[in-house]
Amino acid sequence: MTGRGRPSGKSKVQIIQPTGELRKRAVNYKKGFSVELTSSEMVQLEKVVHQSKDKFVVSVGEKLKDLRDAAHAVADDAMSIPGFLRTAEKDSLEIKGLGGTFDFPLLTQVAKSLNDYVRGLKNVTKVHLDIITLHIDALYVILAQHITGQGGATEAEVLSALLQATRKFG
């Protein structure tokens, strides 16, 4: 160490600014968008997201159907519980991550509750499976009814009840 607190023989960190070529590759001016979006680019992006919403709804619907089927099957087979929990954790994390993008923040909140819950479970009982199934059913209703935004008072009560159940039986 030198008297100034730096290791001897080592130089300071040097920050090298990216070249114009590197910036072009990162941003792709020919096919993509620039770093600062214009209003027409924003409209174009919003259009793409809106067109993808239907695919998102179908994809999440399929995941929820599979999760619902798996939850019913796992109730009869204790050996498949670890695999079911991994699937529920993965799928709920994916739904949580994309819900807000497609104007389903309530879907995101319920998926987060489910993800947090299954991630913390060790010894799964029938009550745990019932709470997981209630989450899946709530996600199904939100998606089927196209409940965008935060929903209303009923949806807030359902979310609150799910959160209370996960705390009580976690």
PDB file of C-alpha atoms in Angstrom:
ATOM      1  CA  MET A   1       0.000   0.000   0.000  1.00  0.00           C
ATOM      2  CA  THR A   2       1.164   3.489  -0.709  1.00  0.00           C
ATOM      3  CA  GLY A   3       0.639   6.381   1.654  1.00  0.00           C
ATOM      4  CA  ARG A   4      -2.598   7.331  -0.153  1.00  0.00           C
ATOM      5  CA  GLY A   5      -4.480   4.049   0.473  1.00  0.00           C
ATOM      6  CA  ARG A   6      -3.927   2.604  -3.018  1.00  0.00           C
ATOM      7  CA  PRO A   7      -2.218  -0.706  -3.624  1.00  0.00           C
ATOM      8  CA  SER A   8       1.305  -0.125  -4.860  1.00  0.00           C
ATOM      9  CA  GLY A   9       1.997  -0.915  -8.481  1.00  0.00           C
ATOM     10  CA  LYS A  10      -1.649  -0.681  -9.552  1.00  0.00           C
ATOM     11  CA  SER A  11      -2.999   2.132 -11.667  1.00  0.00           C
ATOM     12  CA  LYS A  12      -6.306   3.932 -11.353  1.00  0.00           C
ATOM     13  CA  VAL A  13      -9.343   2.636 -13.203  1.00  0.00           C
ATOM     14  CA  GLN A  14      -9.671   4.189 -16.611  1.00  0.00           C
ATOM     15  CA  ILE A  15     -13.116   4.560 -18.182  1.00  0.00           C
ATOM     16  CA  ILE A  16     -13.087   4.263 -21.956  1.00  0.00           C
ATOM     17  CA  GLN A  17     -16.001   5.846 -23.804  1.00  0.00           C
ATOM     18  CA  PRO A  18     -17.628   3.600 -26.422  1.00  0.00           C
ATOM     19  CA  THR A  19     -16.855   4.305 -30.053  1.00  0.00           C
ATOM     20  CA  GLY A  20     -19.510   5.395 -32.516  1.00  0.00           C
ATOM     21  CA  GLU A  21     -19.471   1.896 -34.027  1.00  0.00           C
ATOM     22  CA  LEU A  22     -20.165   0.290 -30.658  1.00  0.00           C
ATOM     23  CA  ARG A  23     -23.042   2.690 -30.040  1.00  0.00           C
ATOM     24  CA  LYS A  24     -24.534   1.827 -33.441  1.00  0.00           C
ATOM     25  CA  ARG A  25     -24.374  -1.881 -32.640  1.00  0.00           C
ATOM     26  CA  ALA A  26     -25.958  -1.356 -29.228  1.00  0.00           C
ATOM     27  CA  VAL A  27     -28.780   0.849 -30.497  1.00  0.00           C
ATOM     28  CA  ASN A  28     -29.117  -0.427 -34.081  1.00  0.00           C
ATOM     29  CA  TYR A  29     -30.064   2.701 -35.971  1.00  0.00           C
ATOM     30  CA  LYS A  30     -31.107   0.745 -39.074  1.00  0.00           C
ATOM     31  CA  LYS A  31     -33.699  -1.575 -37.542  1.00  0.00           C
ATOM     32  CA  GLY A  32     -34.257  -0.439 -33.967  1.00  0.00           C
ATOM     33  CA  PHE A  33     -34.871   2.713 -31.976  1.00  0.00           C
ATOM     34  CA  SER A  34     -32.496   5.371 -30.830  1.00  0.00           C
ATOM     35  CA  VAL A  35     -31.807   5.989 -27.161  1.00  0.00           C
ATOM     36  CA  GLU A  36     -34.139   8.990 -27.070  1.00  0.00           C
ATOM     37  CA  LEU A  37     -37.522   7.950 -28.452  1.00  0.00           C
ATOM     38  CA  THR A  38     -39.529  10.316 -30.618  1.00  0.00           C
ATOM     39  CA  SER A  39     -43.298  10.534 -30.248  1.00  0.00           C
ATOM     40  CA  SER A  40     -43.814   8.487 -33.421  1.00  0.00           C
ATOM     41  CA  GLU A  41     -41.477   5.776 -32.082  1.00  0.00           C
ATOM     42  CA  MET A  42     -43.436   5.741 -28.807  1.00  0.00           C
ATOM     43  CA  VAL A  43     -46.689   5.281 -30.744  1.00  0.00           C
ATOM     44  CA  GLN A  44     -45.074   2.463 -32.715  1.00  0.00           C
ATOM     45  CA  LEU A  45     -43.872   0.741 -29.519  1.00  0.00           C
ATOM     46  CA  GLU A  46     -47.285   1.092 -27.877  1.00  0.00           C
ATOM     47  CA  LYS A  47     -48.870  -0.471 -30.964  1.00  0.00           C
ATOM     48  CA  VAL A  48     -46.510  -3.453 -30.769  1.00  0.00           C
ATOM     49  CA  VAL A  49     -47.262  -3.933 -27.072  1.00  0.00           C
ATOM     50  CA  HIS A  50     -51.008  -3.709 -27.703  1.00  0.00           C
ATOM     51  CA  GLN A  51     -50.798  -6.286 -30.509  1.00  0.00           C
ATOM     52  CA  SER A  52     -48.850  -8.586 -28.180  1.00  0.00           C
ATOM     53  CA  LYS A  53     -51.499  -8.333 -25.453  1.00  0.00           C
ATOM     54  CA  ASP A  54     -53.703 -10.999 -27.032  1.00  0.00           C
ATOM     55  CA  LYS A  55     -50.756 -13.398 -27.225  1.00  0.00           C
ATOM     56  CA  PHE A  56     -49.955 -12.622 -23.589  1.00  0.00           C
ATOM     57  CA  VAL A  57     -53.522 -13.345 -22.467  1.00  0.00           C
ATOM     58  CA  VAL A  58     -53.595 -16.660 -24.366  1.00  0.00           C
ATOM     59  CA  SER A  59     -50.165 -17.660 -23.042  1.00  0.00           C
ATOM     60  CA  VAL A  60     -51.038 -16.856 -19.428  1.00  0.00           C
ATOM     61  CA  GLY A  61     -54.390 -18.607 -19.803  1.00  0.00           C
ATOM     62  CA  GLU A  62     -52.608 -21.767 -20.929  1.00  0.00           C
ATOM     63  CA  LYS A  63     -50.151 -21.545 -18.010  1.00  0.00           C
ATOM     64  CA  LEU A  64     -53.004 -21.116 -15.549  1.00  0.00           C
ATOM     65  CA  LYS A  65     -54.933 -24.051 -17.010  1.00  0.00           C
ATOM     66  CA  ASP A  66     -51.830 -26.236 -16.690  1.00  0.00           C
ATOM     67  CA  LEU A  67     -51.202 -24.992 -13.137  1.00  0.00           C
ATOM     68  CA  ARG A  68     -54.814 -25.648 -12.161  1.00  0.00           C
ATOM     69  CA  ASP A  69     -54.641 -29.185 -13.579  1.00  0.00           C
ATOM     70  CA  ALA A  70     -51.312 -29.790 -11.828  1.00  0.00           C
ATOM     71  CA  ALA A  71     -52.653 -28.489  -8.502  1.00  0.00           C
ATOM     72  CA  HIS A  72     -55.536 -30.961  -8.659  1.00  0.00           C
ATOM     73  CA  ALA A  73     -53.221 -33.808  -9.659  1.00  0.00           C
ATOM     74  CA  VAL A  74     -50.656 -33.027  -6.966  1.00  0.00           C
ATOM     75  CA  ALA A  75     -53.280 -33.322  -4.241  1.00  0.00           C
ATOM     76  CA  ASP A  76     -53.331 -37.061  -4.998  1.00  0.00           C
ATOM     77  CA  ASP A  77     -49.574 -37.552  -5.385  1.00  0.00           C
ATOM     78  CA  ALA A  78     -47.232 -36.237  -2.673  1.00  0.00           C
ATOM     79  CA  MET A  79     -44.188 -37.189  -4.769  1.00  0.00           C
ATOM     80  CA  SER A  80     -44.953 -34.566  -7.408  1.00  0.00           C
ATOM     81  CA  ILE A  81     -45.204 -31.652  -4.964  1.00  0.00           C
ATOM     82  CA  PRO A  82     -41.593 -30.397  -5.401  1.00  0.00           C
ATOM     83  CA  GLY A  83     -41.963 -30.330  -9.192  1.00  0.00           C
ATOM     84  CA  PHE A  84     -45.325 -28.601  -8.928  1.00  0.00           C
ATOM     85  CA  LEU A  85     -43.893 -25.938  -6.604  1.00  0.00           C
ATOM     86  CA  ARG A  86     -41.012 -25.273  -9.023  1.00  0.00           C
ATOM     87  CA  THR A  87     -43.461 -24.907 -11.914  1.00  0.00           C
ATOM     88  CA  ALA A  88     -45.776 -22.654  -9.890  1.00  0.00           C
ATOM     89  CA  GLU A  89     -42.806 -20.507  -8.849  1.00  0.00           C
ATOM     90  CA  LYS A  90     -41.490 -20.200 -12.416  1.00  0.00           C
ATOM     91  CA  ASP A  91     -44.881 -19.487 -14.002  1.00  0.00           C
ATOM     92  CA  SER A  92     -45.985 -17.009 -11.335  1.00  0.00           C
ATOM     93  CA  LEU A  93     -42.685 -15.142 -11.680  1.00  0.00           C
ATOM     94  CA  GLU A  94     -43.192 -14.890 -15.443  1.00  0.00           C
ATOM     95  CA  ILE A  95     -46.781 -13.673 -15.040  1.00  0.00           C
ATOM     96  CA  LYS A  96     -45.664 -11.196 -12.381  1.00  0.00           C
ATOM     97  CA  GLY A  97     -42.979  -9.824 -14.661  1.00  0.00           C
ATOM     98  CA  LEU A  98     -45.218  -9.276 -17.673  1.00  0.00           C
ATOM     99  CA  GLY A  99     -48.556  -8.296 -16.125  1.00  0.00           C
ATOM    100  CA  GLY A 100     -47.775  -4.609 -15.791  1.00  0.00           C
ATOM    101  CA  THR A 101     -46.497  -4.389 -19.351  1.00  0.00           C
ATOM    102  CA  PHE A 102     -49.934  -5.345 -20.624  1.00  0.00           C
ATOM    103  CA  ASP A 103     -51.902  -3.194 -18.134  1.00  0.00           C
ATOM    104  CA  PHE A 104     -52.637  -6.000 -15.675  1.00  0.00           C
ATOM    105  CA  PRO A 105     -51.072  -4.675 -12.456  1.00  0.00           C
ATOM    106  CA  LEU A 106     -53.561  -6.636 -10.335  1.00  0.00           C
ATOM    107  CA  LEU A 107     -52.480  -9.805 -12.125  1.00  0.00           C
ATOM    108  CA  THR A 108     -48.908  -8.861 -11.248  1.00  0.00           C
ATOM    109  CA  GLN A 109     -49.778  -8.398  -7.567  1.00  0.00           C
ATOM    110  CA  VAL A 110     -51.575 -11.729  -7.262  1.00  0.00           C
ATOM    111  CA  ALA A 111     -48.792 -13.506  -9.173  1.00  0.00           C
ATOM    112  CA  LYS A 112     -46.242 -11.905  -6.817  1.00  0.00           C
ATOM    113  CA  SER A 113     -48.207 -13.151  -3.822  1.00  0.00           C
ATOM    114  CA  LEU A 114     -48.274 -16.657  -5.306  1.00  0.00           C
ATOM    115  CA  ASN A 115     -44.575 -16.537  -6.176  1.00  0.00           C
ATOM    116  CA  ASP A 116     -43.564 -15.364  -2.715  1.00  0.00           C
ATOM    117  CA  TYR A 117     -45.765 -18.026  -1.145  1.00  0.00           C
ATOM    118  CA  VAL A 118     -44.595 -21.070  -3.095  1.00  0.00           C
ATOM    119  CA  ARG A 119     -40.956 -19.992  -2.842  1.00  0.00           C
ATOM    120  CA  GLY A 120     -41.137 -20.159   0.954  1.00  0.00           C
ATOM    121  CA  LEU A 121     -42.993 -23.478   1.303  1.00  0.00           C
ATOM    122  CA  LYS A 122     -41.257 -26.555   2.674  1.00  0.00           C
ATOM    123  CA  ASN A 123     -43.763 -29.070   4.058  1.00  0.00           C
ATOM    124  CA  VAL A 124     -46.860 -28.698   1.909  1.00  0.00           C
ATOM    125  CA  THR A 125     -50.264 -29.492   3.387  1.00  0.00           C
ATOM    126  CA  LYS A 126     -53.758 -29.482   1.911  1.00  0.00           C
ATOM    127  CA  VAL A 127     -54.237 -25.936   3.255  1.00  0.00           C
ATOM    128  CA  HIS A 128     -51.136 -24.794   1.345  1.00  0.00           C
ATOM    129  CA  LEU A 129     -52.454 -26.382  -1.853  1.00  0.00           C
ATOM    130  CA  ASP A 130     -55.835 -24.721  -1.290  1.00  0.00           C
ATOM    131  CA  ILE A 131     -54.165 -21.303  -0.975  1.00  0.00           C
ATOM    132  CA  ILE A 132     -52.137 -21.927  -4.131  1.00  0.00           C
ATOM    133  CA  THR A 133     -55.323 -22.960  -5.962  1.00  0.00           C
ATOM    134  CA  LEU A 134     -57.112 -19.818  -4.765  1.00  0.00           C
ATOM    135  CA  HIS A 135     -54.274 -17.718  -6.207  1.00  0.00           C
ATOM    136  CA  ILE A 136     -54.510 -19.561  -9.529  1.00  0.00           C
ATOM    137  CA  ASP A 137     -58.284 -19.087  -9.588  1.00  0.00           C
ATOM    138  CA  ALA A 138     -57.912 -15.363  -8.827  1.00  0.00           C
ATOM    139  CA  LEU A 139     -55.393 -15.016 -11.667  1.00  0.00           C
ATOM    140  CA  TYR A 140     -57.803 -16.838 -13.954  1.00  0.00           C
ATOM    141  CA  VAL A 141     -60.678 -14.477 -13.097  1.00  0.00           C
ATOM    142  CA  ILE A 142     -58.535 -11.368 -13.580  1.00  0.00           C
ATOM    143  CA  LEU A 143     -57.418 -12.612 -16.973  1.00  0.00           C
ATOM    144  CA  ALA A 144     -60.813 -13.920 -18.112  1.00  0.00           C
ATOM    145  CA  GLN A 145     -62.607 -10.732 -17.082  1.00  0.00           C
ATOM    146  CA  HIS A 146     -59.808  -8.569 -18.541  1.00  0.00           C
ATOM    147  CA  ILE A 147     -59.514  -6.679 -15.268  1.00  0.00           C
ATOM    148  CA  THR A 148     -56.960  -4.055 -16.136  1.00  0.00           C
ATOM    149  CA  GLY A 149     -55.661  -1.467 -13.740  1.00  0.00           C
ATOM    150  CA  GLN A 150     -56.123  -2.144 -10.030  1.00  0.00           C
ATOM    151  CA  GLY A 151     -59.711  -3.340 -10.298  1.00  0.00           C
ATOM    152  CA  GLY A 152     -62.284  -2.218  -7.752  1.00  0.00           C
ATOM    153  CA  ALA A 153     -63.151  -2.778  -4.112  1.00  0.00           C
ATOM    154  CA  THR A 154     -63.931  -6.476  -4.591  1.00  0.00           C
ATOM    155  CA  GLU A 155     -60.574  -7.129  -6.219  1.00  0.00           C
ATOM    156  CA  ALA A 156     -58.796  -5.260  -3.410  1.00  0.00           C
ATOM    157  CA  GLU A 157     -60.583  -7.435  -0.837  1.00  0.00           C
ATOM    158  CA  VAL A 158     -59.620 -10.622  -2.672  1.00  0.00           C
ATOM    159  CA  LEU A 159     -55.977  -9.550  -2.853  1.00  0.00           C
ATOM    160  CA  SER A 160     -56.015  -8.636   0.830  1.00  0.00           C
ATOM    161  CA  ALA A 161     -57.538 -12.021   1.735  1.00  0.00           C
ATOM    162  CA  LEU A 162     -54.904 -13.864  -0.310  1.00  0.00           C
ATOM    163  CA  LEU A 163     -52.110 -11.935   1.392  1.00  0.00           C
ATOM    164  CA  GLN A 164     -53.585 -12.656   4.825  1.00  0.00           C
ATOM    165  CA  ALA A 165     -53.854 -16.361   4.004  1.00  0.00           C
ATOM    166  CA  THR A 166     -50.235 -16.527   2.863  1.00  0.00           C
ATOM    167  CA  ARG A 167     -49.063 -14.844   6.066  1.00  0.00           C
ATOM    168  CA  LYS A 168     -51.197 -17.031   8.300  1.00  0.00           C
ATOM    169  CA  PHE A 169     -50.373 -20.334   6.605  1.00  0.00           C
ATOM    170  CA  GLY A 170     -46.876 -19.605   5.285  1.00  0.00           C
TER     171      GLY A 170
END
